[in-house]
Coordinates of C-alpha atoms in Angstrom, one line a residue:
X26 CA 0.4 -19.4 -9.8
X27 CA 0.6 -22.7 -8.0
X28 CA -1.5 -25.4 -9.5
X29 CA -3.8 -25.6 -6.4
X30 CA -7.6 -26.1 -6.8
X31 CA -10.3 -24.3 -5.0
X32 CA -11.0 -27.5 -2.9
X33 CA -7.3 -27.7 -1.9
X34 CA -7.2 -24.1 -0.8
X35 CA -10.3 -24.7 1.3
X36 CA -8.7 -27.7 2.9
X37 CA -5.5 -25.7 3.6
X38 CA -7.5 -22.9 5.1
X39 CA -9.0 -25.3 7.7
X40 CA -5.6 -26.6 8.6
X41 CA -3.8 -23.3 8.7
X42 CA -2.1 -22.4 11.9
X43 CA -2.9 -18.7 12.4
X44 CA -0.9 -16.5 14.8
X45 CA -2.8 -14.4 17.4
X46 CA -0.2 -12.7 19.6
X47 CA 2.3 -9.9 19.3
X48 CA 5.8 -10.5 18.3
X49 CA 8.1 -8.5 20.5
X50 CA 11.9 -8.8 21.1
X51 CA 12.2 -11.9 19.0
X52 CA 9.4 -13.8 20.7
X53 CA 5.6 -14.2 20.7
X54 CA 3.9 -12.2 23.5
X55 CA 0.3 -12.7 24.5
X56 CA -0.2 -9.2 25.9
X57 CA -2.5 -8.3 28.8
X58 CA -5.4 -10.6 28.0
X59 CA -7.6 -8.3 25.8
X60 CA -8.4 -9.8 22.4
X61 CA -10.4 -9.0 19.3
X62 CA -11.8 -11.3 16.6
X63 CA -10.1 -11.6 13.2
X64 CA -13.1 -12.0 10.9
X65 CA -12.8 -13.2 7.3
X66 CA -14.8 -11.0 4.9
X67 CA -15.3 -14.0 2.6
X68 CA -17.9 -15.6 4.9
X69 CA -18.1 -13.5 8.0
X70 CA -16.6 -16.2 10.1
X71 CA -14.1 -15.7 12.9
X72 CA -10.6 -16.9 11.9
X73 CA -9.0 -16.6 15.3
X74 CA -8.8 -14.3 18.4
X75 CA -5.9 -11.8 18.3
X76 CA -4.2 -10.1 21.2
X77 CA -5.3 -6.5 21.4
X78 CA -2.4 -4.2 22.2
X79 CA -2.3 -0.9 23.8
X80 CA 0.2 1.5 25.4
X81 CA 1.8 -1.3 27.5
X82 CA 2.6 -3.5 24.5
X83 CA 3.8 -0.5 22.4
X84 CA 6.1 0.5 25.3
X85 CA 7.5 -3.0 25.4
X86 CA 8.0 -3.1 21.6
X87 CA 9.7 0.3 21.5
X88 CA 11.9 -0.6 24.4
X89 CA 13.0 -3.7 22.6
X90 CA 13.7 -1.8 19.4
X91 CA 15.6 0.9 21.4
X92 CA 17.8 -1.7 23.1
X93 CA 18.5 -3.4 19.7
X94 CA 19.4 -0.1 18.2
X95 CA 21.4 1.4 21.0
X96 CA 23.4 -1.6 22.1
X97 CA 22.6 -4.5 19.7
X98 CA 24.5 -5.7 16.7
X99 CA 22.2 -4.7 13.9
X100 CA 23.2 -1.0 13.3
X101 CA 26.8 -2.0 13.7
X102 CA 26.8 -4.8 11.2
X103 CA 28.6 -4.2 7.9
X104 CA 25.9 -3.2 5.3
X105 CA 26.7 -6.4 3.3
X106 CA 25.8 -8.5 6.4
X107 CA 22.5 -6.6 6.8
X108 CA 21.8 -7.2 3.1
X109 CA 22.4 -10.9 3.5
X110 CA 19.9 -11.1 6.3
X111 CA 17.3 -9.4 4.1
X112 CA 17.9 -11.9 1.4
X113 CA 17.5 -14.7 3.9
X114 CA 14.1 -13.2 5.0
X115 CA 13.1 -13.1 1.3
X116 CA 14.1 -16.8 0.9
X117 CA 11.9 -17.8 3.8
X118 CA 9.0 -15.7 2.5
X119 CA 9.3 -17.6 -0.7
X120 CA 9.3 -20.9 1.1
X121 CA 6.1 -19.9 3.0
X122 CA 4.6 -18.1 0.0
X123 CA 1.4 -20.3 -0.2
X124 CA 0.5 -20.0 3.5
X125 CA 1.2 -16.3 3.5
X126 CA -1.0 -15.8 0.4
X127 CA -3.7 -17.9 2.0
X128 CA -3.5 -15.8 5.2
X129 CA -3.8 -12.5 3.3
X130 CA -6.8 -13.8 1.3
X131 CA -8.6 -15.0 4.4
X132 CA -8.1 -11.9 6.4
X133 CA -8.9 -9.2 3.9
X134 CA -10.7 -10.8 1.0
X135 CA -8.1 -10.6 -1.8
X136 CA -8.4 -13.3 -4.5
X137 CA -5.9 -16.0 -3.8
X138 CA -4.4 -15.7 -7.3
X139 CA -3.7 -12.0 -6.7
X140 CA -2.4 -12.7 -3.2
X141 CA 0.0 -15.4 -4.4
X142 CA 1.1 -13.9 -7.7
X143 CA 1.1 -10.2 -6.9
X144 CA 1.1 -9.4 -3.2
X145 CA 3.7 -12.1 -2.3
X146 CA 5.8 -11.5 -5.3
X147 CA 5.9 -7.8 -4.4
X148 CA 7.0 -8.3 -0.8
X149 CA 9.6 -10.9 -1.7
X150 CA 11.0 -8.7 -4.4
X151 CA 11.2 -5.8 -2.0
X152 CA 13.3 -7.6 0.6
X153 CA 15.6 -9.0 -2.1
X154 CA 16.0 -5.6 -3.8
X155 CA 16.9 -3.8 -0.5
X156 CA 19.1 -6.7 0.5
X157 CA 21.1 -6.2 -2.7
X158 CA 21.2 -2.5 -2.3
X159 CA 22.3 -2.4 1.3
X160 CA 26.1 -2.3 0.6
X161 CA 25.9 -0.1 -2.5
X162 CA 25.2 3.3 -0.9
X163 CA 27.8 6.0 -0.7
X164 CA 28.7 8.8 1.6
X165 CA 30.1 12.1 0.3
X166 CA 33.4 14.0 0.6
X167 CA 32.8 17.4 -0.9
X168 CA 35.7 19.4 -2.4
X169 CA 37.0 21.9 0.2
X170 CA 40.0 24.1 0.6
X171 CA 43.3 22.2 0.9
X172 CA 43.4 22.7 4.7
X173 CA 40.2 20.9 5.5
X174 CA 38.4 17.6 4.9
X175 CA 34.6 17.5 4.8
X176 CA 32.6 14.3 5.2
X177 CA 28.8 13.9 4.7
X178 CA 27.7 10.5 6.1
X179 CA 24.3 8.8 6.3
X180 CA 23.5 7.3 9.7
X181 CA 20.5 5.1 10.6
X182 CA 17.8 7.3 12.1
X183 CA 17.0 5.0 15.0
X184 CA 13.7 3.4 16.0
X185 CA 11.1 3.4 13.2
X186 CA 7.4 3.1 13.9
X187 CA 5.5 1.7 10.8
X188 CA 1.7 1.8 10.6
X189 CA 0.3 0.1 7.5
X190 CA -3.2 -0.6 6.2
X191 CA -5.1 -3.7 5.2
X192 CA -5.4 -3.5 1.5
X193 CA -1.8 -4.7 0.8
X194 CA -0.8 -5.8 4.3
X195 CA 2.5 -7.4 3.4
X196 CA 3.6 -5.3 0.4
X197 CA 3.2 -2.0 2.2
X198 CA 4.8 -3.4 5.3
X199 CA 7.8 -4.5 3.2
X200 CA 8.1 -1.1 1.5
X201 CA 8.8 0.3 5.0
X202 CA 10.5 -2.5 6.9
X203 CA 13.0 -3.5 4.2
X204 CA 14.6 0.0 3.6
X205 CA 14.5 0.8 7.3
X206 CA 16.4 -2.5 8.1
X207 CA 18.8 -1.9 5.2
X208 CA 19.7 1.5 6.7
X209 CA 20.4 -0.1 10.1
X210 CA 17.2 1.0 11.9
X211 CA 15.0 -1.1 14.1
X212 CA 11.3 -1.3 13.6
X213 CA 8.0 -1.5 15.5
X214 CA 5.2 -2.5 13.0
X215 CA 1.6 -1.9 13.8
X216 CA -0.6 -3.6 11.1
X217 CA -4.2 -2.8 10.6
X218 CA -6.6 -4.5 13.0
X219 CA -8.3 -5.9 9.8
X220 CA -5.1 -7.7 8.7
X221 CA -2.9 -8.5 11.6
X222 CA -2.3 -12.2 10.8
X223 CA 0.0 -11.9 7.8
X224 CA 2.1 -9.2 9.6
X225 CA 2.5 -11.5 12.6
X226 CA 3.7 -14.3 10.4
X227 CA 6.2 -11.8 8.8
X228 CA 7.6 -11.0 12.2
X229 CA 8.0 -14.7 13.1
X230 CA 9.7 -15.4 9.7
X231 CA 12.2 -12.5 10.2
X232 CA 13.2 -13.9 13.6
X233 CA 13.5 -17.4 12.1
X234 CA 15.8 -16.0 9.5
X235 CA 18.1 -14.8 12.2
X236 CA 17.2 -11.2 12.7
X237 CA 18.4 -10.2 16.1
X238 CA 15.8 -9.8 18.9
X239 CA 14.1 -6.4 18.9
X240 CA 15.0 -5.4 15.4
X241 CA 11.5 -6.1 14.1
X242 CA 8.6 -6.1 16.5
X243 CA 4.9 -6.5 15.6
X244 CA 2.1 -5.1 17.8
X245 CA -1.6 -5.6 17.1
X246 CA -4.2 -3.1 18.0
X247 CA -6.5 -0.5 16.7
X248 CA -5.4 2.9 15.5
X249 CA -6.9 5.1 18.2
X250 CA -5.1 3.1 20.9
X251 CA -2.0 1.3 19.6
X252 CA -1.5 3.6 16.7
X253 CA -1.8 6.6 18.9
X254 CA 0.6 5.2 21.4
X255 CA 3.2 4.6 18.8
X256 CA 2.7 8.0 17.3
X257 CA 3.1 9.7 20.6
X258 CA 6.0 7.6 21.9
X259 CA 9.1 9.6 22.7
X260 CA 11.3 6.5 21.9
X261 CA 10.3 6.5 18.3
X262 CA 12.5 8.5 16.0
X263 CA 10.7 8.1 12.7
X264 CA 7.0 7.3 12.0
X265 CA 6.1 6.0 8.5
X266 CA 2.3 5.7 7.8
X267 CA 0.2 4.5 4.9
X268 CA -3.5 5.1 5.2
X269 CA -6.2 7.8 5.0
X270 CA -5.5 11.5 4.9
X271 CA -7.6 12.0 8.0
X272 CA -5.5 9.6 10.1
X273 CA -2.3 11.0 8.6
X274 CA -3.2 14.4 10.2
X275 CA -3.4 12.7 13.6
X276 CA 0.2 11.4 13.2
X277 CA 1.4 14.9 12.5
X278 CA -0.3 16.1 15.7
X279 CA 1.2 13.1 17.6
X280 CA 4.6 14.2 16.5
X281 CA 4.1 17.8 17.5
X282 CA 2.7 16.7 20.9
X283 CA 5.7 14.4 21.6
X284 CA 9.3 14.5 20.4
X285 CA 8.9 16.1 17.0
X286 CA 9.7 12.7 15.4
X287 CA 9.9 12.8 11.6
X288 CA 6.6 11.6 10.1
X289 CA 6.3 10.3 6.5
X290 CA 2.9 9.9 5.1
X291 CA 1.5 8.0 2.1
X292 CA -2.2 8.9 2.0
X293 CA -5.3 8.8 -0.1
X294 CA -6.0 9.5 -3.7
X295 CA -8.6 10.3 -6.3
X296 CA -6.6 9.5 -9.3
X297 CA -7.5 10.7 -12.8
X298 CA -7.1 8.5 -15.8
X299 CA -7.3 10.6 -19.0
X300 CA -8.2 9.0 -22.3
X301 CA -7.6 11.1 -25.4
X302 CA -9.1 10.3 -28.8
X303 CA -5.7 9.6 -30.2
X304 CA -5.0 6.8 -27.6
X305 CA -3.0 4.1 -29.4
X306 CA -5.6 1.5 -28.5
X307 CA -9.0 2.5 -27.1
X308 CA -10.0 -1.0 -26.3
X309 CA -6.8 -1.5 -24.3
X310 CA -7.4 1.9 -22.5
X311 CA -10.9 0.8 -21.5
X312 CA -9.7 -2.7 -20.4
X313 CA -6.9 -1.2 -18.3
X314 CA -9.3 1.4 -16.8
X315 CA -11.7 -1.5 -15.8
X316 CA -8.8 -3.6 -14.4
X317 CA -7.4 -0.6 -12.5
X318 CA -10.7 0.3 -10.7
X319 CA -11.8 -3.3 -10.0
X320 CA -8.4 -4.8 -9.1
X321 CA -8.1 -5.6 -5.4
X322 CA -11.9 -4.7 -5.1
X323 CA -11.0 -1.1 -5.8
X324 CA -9.3 -0.9 -2.4
X325 CA -6.3 0.9 -3.9
X326 CA -5.0 4.4 -3.0
X327 CA -3.9 4.7 -6.6
X328 CA -7.1 3.3 -8.2
X329 CA -8.0 5.3 -11.3
X330 CA -11.4 6.1 -9.9
X331 CA -11.9 9.2 -12.1
X332 CA -12.0 8.3 -15.8
X333 CA -11.7 11.5 -17.8
X334 CA -12.5 10.6 -21.3
X335 CA -12.9 12.9 -24.4
X336 CA -16.5 13.4 -25.3
X337 CA -16.0 12.0 -28.8
X338 CA -15.0 8.6 -27.5
X339 CA -16.7 8.6 -24.1
X340 CA -19.5 6.2 -24.9
X341 CA -17.3 3.8 -26.7
X342 CA -14.9 3.6 -23.8
X343 CA -17.6 3.6 -21.1
X344 CA -19.5 0.8 -22.8
X345 CA -16.4 -1.4 -23.0
X346 CA -15.9 -0.9 -19.2
X347 CA -19.5 -1.6 -18.5
X348 CA -19.2 -4.9 -20.4
X349 CA -16.2 -5.8 -18.4
X350 CA -18.0 -5.0 -15.2
X351 CA -20.8 -7.4 -16.1
X352 CA -18.3 -10.1 -17.1
X353 CA -16.1 -9.9 -14.0
X354 CA -16.2 -13.0 -11.8
X355 CA -16.9 -11.9 -8.2
X356 CA -16.8 -14.7 -5.7
X357 CA -14.9 -16.7 -3.1
X358 CA -11.4 -15.3 -2.7
X359 CA -10.1 -18.9 -2.3
X360 CA -11.3 -19.9 -5.8
X361 CA -8.4 -19.4 -8.2
X362 CA -10.9 -18.4 -10.9
X363 CA -12.2 -15.4 -8.9
X364 CA -11.3 -12.1 -10.3
X365 CA -12.7 -9.8 -7.6
X366 CA -13.0 -10.9 -4.0
X367 CA -14.7 -9.6 -0.9
X368 CA -14.5 -6.1 0.6
X369 CA -12.5 -6.0 3.8
X370 CA -15.5 -6.1 6.0
X371 CA -19.1 -5.1 6.6
X372 CA -18.3 -1.6 7.9
X373 CA -16.3 -0.8 4.9
X374 CA -18.9 -2.3 2.5
X375 CA -21.6 -0.1 4.1
X376 CA -19.4 3.0 3.7
X377 CA -18.9 2.3 -0.1
X378 CA -22.6 1.6 -0.5
X379 CA -23.3 5.0 1.1
X380 CA -21.1 6.6 -1.6
X381 CA -23.2 4.8 -4.3
X382 CA -26.4 6.1 -2.7
X383 CA -25.0 9.6 -2.6
X384 CA -24.0 9.4 -6.3
X385 CA -27.6 8.4 -7.3
X386 CA -29.0 11.2 -5.2
X387 CA -26.7 13.7 -6.8
X388 CA -27.9 12.7 -10.3
X389 CA -25.1 10.5 -11.7
X390 CA -26.2 7.7 -14.0
X391 CA -25.6 4.2 -12.8
X392 CA -24.4 2.1 -15.7
X393 CA -23.3 -1.1 -13.9
X394 CA -23.5 -2.7 -10.4
X395 CA -24.4 -0.6 -7.4
X396 CA -25.4 -3.2 -4.9
X397 CA -23.9 -6.0 -2.8
X398 CA -23.8 -9.5 -4.2
X399 CA -23.2 -13.1 -3.1
X400 CA -25.2 -12.5 0.0
X401 CA -25.8 -16.2 0.6
X402 CA -22.1 -16.6 1.5
X403 CA -22.2 -14.4 4.5
X404 CA -19.4 -12.4 2.9
X405 CA -18.9 -8.7 2.1
X406 CA -19.2 -8.7 -1.7
X407 CA -20.0 -5.7 -3.9
X408 CA -20.8 -5.6 -7.6
X409 CA -18.3 -3.8 -9.9
X410 CA -19.9 -0.4 -10.2
X411 CA -19.8 2.3 -13.0
X412 CA -21.3 5.8 -13.0
X413 CA -21.3 8.2 -15.9
X414 CA -22.7 11.7 -16.3
X415 CA -20.7 12.6 -13.2
X416 CA -20.3 16.3 -12.6
X417 CA -16.9 17.5 -11.2
X418 CA -18.7 18.9 -8.1
X419 CA -20.3 15.7 -7.1
X420 CA -18.9 13.7 -4.1
X421 CA -18.4 10.8 -6.5
X422 CA -15.8 12.9 -8.3
X423 CA -14.2 14.4 -5.2
X424 CA -14.1 11.9 -2.3
X425 CA -12.0 8.8 -2.1
X426 CA -14.4 5.8 -2.1
X427 CA -11.8 3.0 -1.8
X428 CA -14.0 0.5 -3.6
X429 CA -14.8 -0.8 -7.1
X430 CA -16.7 2.4 -8.1
X431 CA -15.8 4.2 -11.3
X432 CA -16.8 7.8 -12.0
X433 CA -16.8 8.8 -15.7
X434 CA -16.4 12.5 -16.6
X435 CA -16.0 13.9 -20.0
X436 CA -14.1 16.8 -21.5
X437 CA -13.8 18.6 -24.9
X438 CA -10.2 19.8 -25.0
X439 CA -6.8 19.1 -23.4
X440 CA -6.8 22.1 -21.1
X441 CA -10.1 21.1 -19.7
X442 CA -8.8 17.6 -19.1
X443 CA -5.8 18.9 -17.1
X444 CA -8.0 21.2 -15.1
X445 CA -10.4 18.4 -14.2
X446 CA -7.5 16.1 -13.4
X447 CA -5.9 18.6 -11.0
X448 CA -9.2 19.6 -9.4
X449 CA -8.7 17.5 -6.3
X450 CA -7.0 17.8 -2.9
X451 CA -5.1 14.6 -3.7
X452 CA -2.0 14.1 -5.9
X453 CA -1.0 10.5 -5.7
X454 CA -1.2 9.1 -9.3
X455 CA -2.6 9.7 -12.8
X456 CA -2.9 8.0 -16.1
X457 CA -2.8 9.4 -19.7
X458 CA -3.6 7.7 -23.0
X459 CA -2.2 9.3 -26.1
X460 CA -0.2 8.6 -29.2
X461 CA 1.4 12.0 -29.3
X462 CA 4.8 12.2 -27.6
X463 CA 4.7 16.0 -27.0
X464 CA 1.2 15.7 -25.4
X465 CA 2.5 12.9 -23.2
X466 CA 5.4 15.1 -21.9
X467 CA 3.4 18.3 -21.6
X468 CA 0.5 16.8 -19.8
X469 CA 2.7 14.6 -17.5
X470 CA 4.4 17.8 -16.4
X471 CA 1.1 19.6 -15.8
X472 CA -0.4 16.9 -13.7
X473 CA 0.0 17.3 -10.0
X474 CA 0.7 13.7 -9.1
X475 CA 3.6 11.7 -7.7
X476 CA 3.3 9.1 -10.5
X477 CA 2.0 9.5 -14.0
X478 CA 1.5 6.4 -16.2
X479 CA 1.4 6.9 -19.9
X480 CA -0.5 4.3 -22.0
X481 CA -0.5 1.9 -19.0
X482 CA -1.5 1.9 -15.3
X483 CA 0.0 0.5 -12.1
X484 CA 3.3 -0.3 -13.9
X485 CA 6.8 0.0 -12.5
X486 CA 9.4 -1.7 -10.3
X487 CA 11.5 -1.1 -7.2
X488 CA 13.9 1.2 -9.1
X489 CA 11.3 4.1 -9.1
X490 CA 9.9 6.0 -6.0
X491 CA 6.3 5.9 -5.0
X492 CA 4.4 8.7 -3.2
X493 CA 2.2 11.7 -3.6
X494 CA 1.8 15.4 -3.7
X495 CA -0.7 17.7 -2.0
X496 CA -2.8 15.8 0.5
X497 CA -1.7 12.5 -0.7
X498 CA 1.3 12.8 1.6
X499 CA 5.1 13.3 1.5
X500 CA 8.2 11.2 1.3
X501 CA 8.6 8.2 -1.0
X502 CA 8.4 4.4 -0.7
X503 CA 10.4 2.1 -3.0
X504 CA 13.7 2.9 -4.8
X505 CA 16.9 4.2 -3.2
X506 CA 15.0 7.3 -2.2
X507 CA 13.1 5.4 0.5
X508 CA 16.3 5.2 2.5
X509 CA 16.2 9.0 2.9
X510 CA 13.3 8.5 5.3
X511 CA 15.3 6.2 7.6
X512 CA 18.7 8.0 7.7
X513 CA 20.2 11.2 9.1
X514 CA 22.8 13.3 7.3
X515 CA 25.8 14.1 9.4
X516 CA 28.5 16.6 8.5
X517 CA 32.0 16.1 9.8
X518 CA 34.5 19.0 9.2
X519 CA 38.1 18.3 9.9
X520 CA 40.6 21.1 9.9
X521 CA 43.9 19.8 8.7

């Protein structure tokens, strides 16, 4: 972390030059005059006015991306040259790291320490990793009869529409943009209306790095208008979306109602975190469970929001988490000492508080938190919240809350734990704490989740894929597998 004080971050925030217009065809575009306010959840103040895009702006961005793909240099560059451009973007992101982190913190409430050390590290690493991978992919030449030659080649899929949420506005954008660019595609990015500013800066930085016009375009706007226009657009070949399951369904409909574009979805989760009595370190398991649900204000699709703990150690583990909830420092995201910042906005805070009220009405026991805090700031802050005595049928145990709200359920044997873990429509991630190697393997195989962490949570790097099963979506971000979303397989059969 940079050695920057709270006072210095506040000074920098006042002097920060925030973008407010679309970035289309390598230039800033103001749009048709409609704007919306970018409001900071740390104090409820307007940061700037942002151009509000619709079908016209999406048309312009897709047209620019189509020109860049059909007749521009980007898809025709040697892969190594594309890789060098991605590395250049990563270098410029590193140079602007402090301002980008500050922008993320201001627009969505993430603590500045997390924004700088985690969010920016992740997006910079993503561009560097795919930049290094770009010239290391291989086509195939299957063995055939002596009188024929078969070639299987991967070609860039075309224009990619990327729609990303606000909780990790740069990381999740990078997970889609970097592999798409490495594959030779062009991109139209629609960030969340809650976090457009950092995405606009990313678009500018890519152009400054030398990315040809039209290769990366950024259009602001809300989902029902700009997102819908992108999903329905016949000039988009691939649509990659991260967000809620409900909105993911809309994009599948948009594809069916337009050009049958491929749609890749990374959706919600209600991830179980199973703690067995033979966990190698129960205190560490409890500390990690608390960190996992309170990190990023609980606004995590992979958050371990269902703690499944063996009845023999349930109170010990729950009490440790409750202590951590009371100790956690909630406050100004621009204070480097803050551990949990603001929820993204008042509407989302009200939604999470509604889940808490429902939990109380259904009979769960509130052990910590449960109400908003720091009201004098004008910001959208919530106390870290823990419920136990949660029944599997309660909405607390079934619905994604997307906030710092933990539901504790107990079990008496391993089979029951697996049944509880899989008793959800989601299948994004899961955790397991045990000292037994056979148990680790058996349970990991039995869990219906795209990622299973054993004796840890939220660990990994760019070498492994990320994505879900069931209603948590399809396709994979990260790793070489992400390139499968942005390429087409072509077979060429040559009769000799």
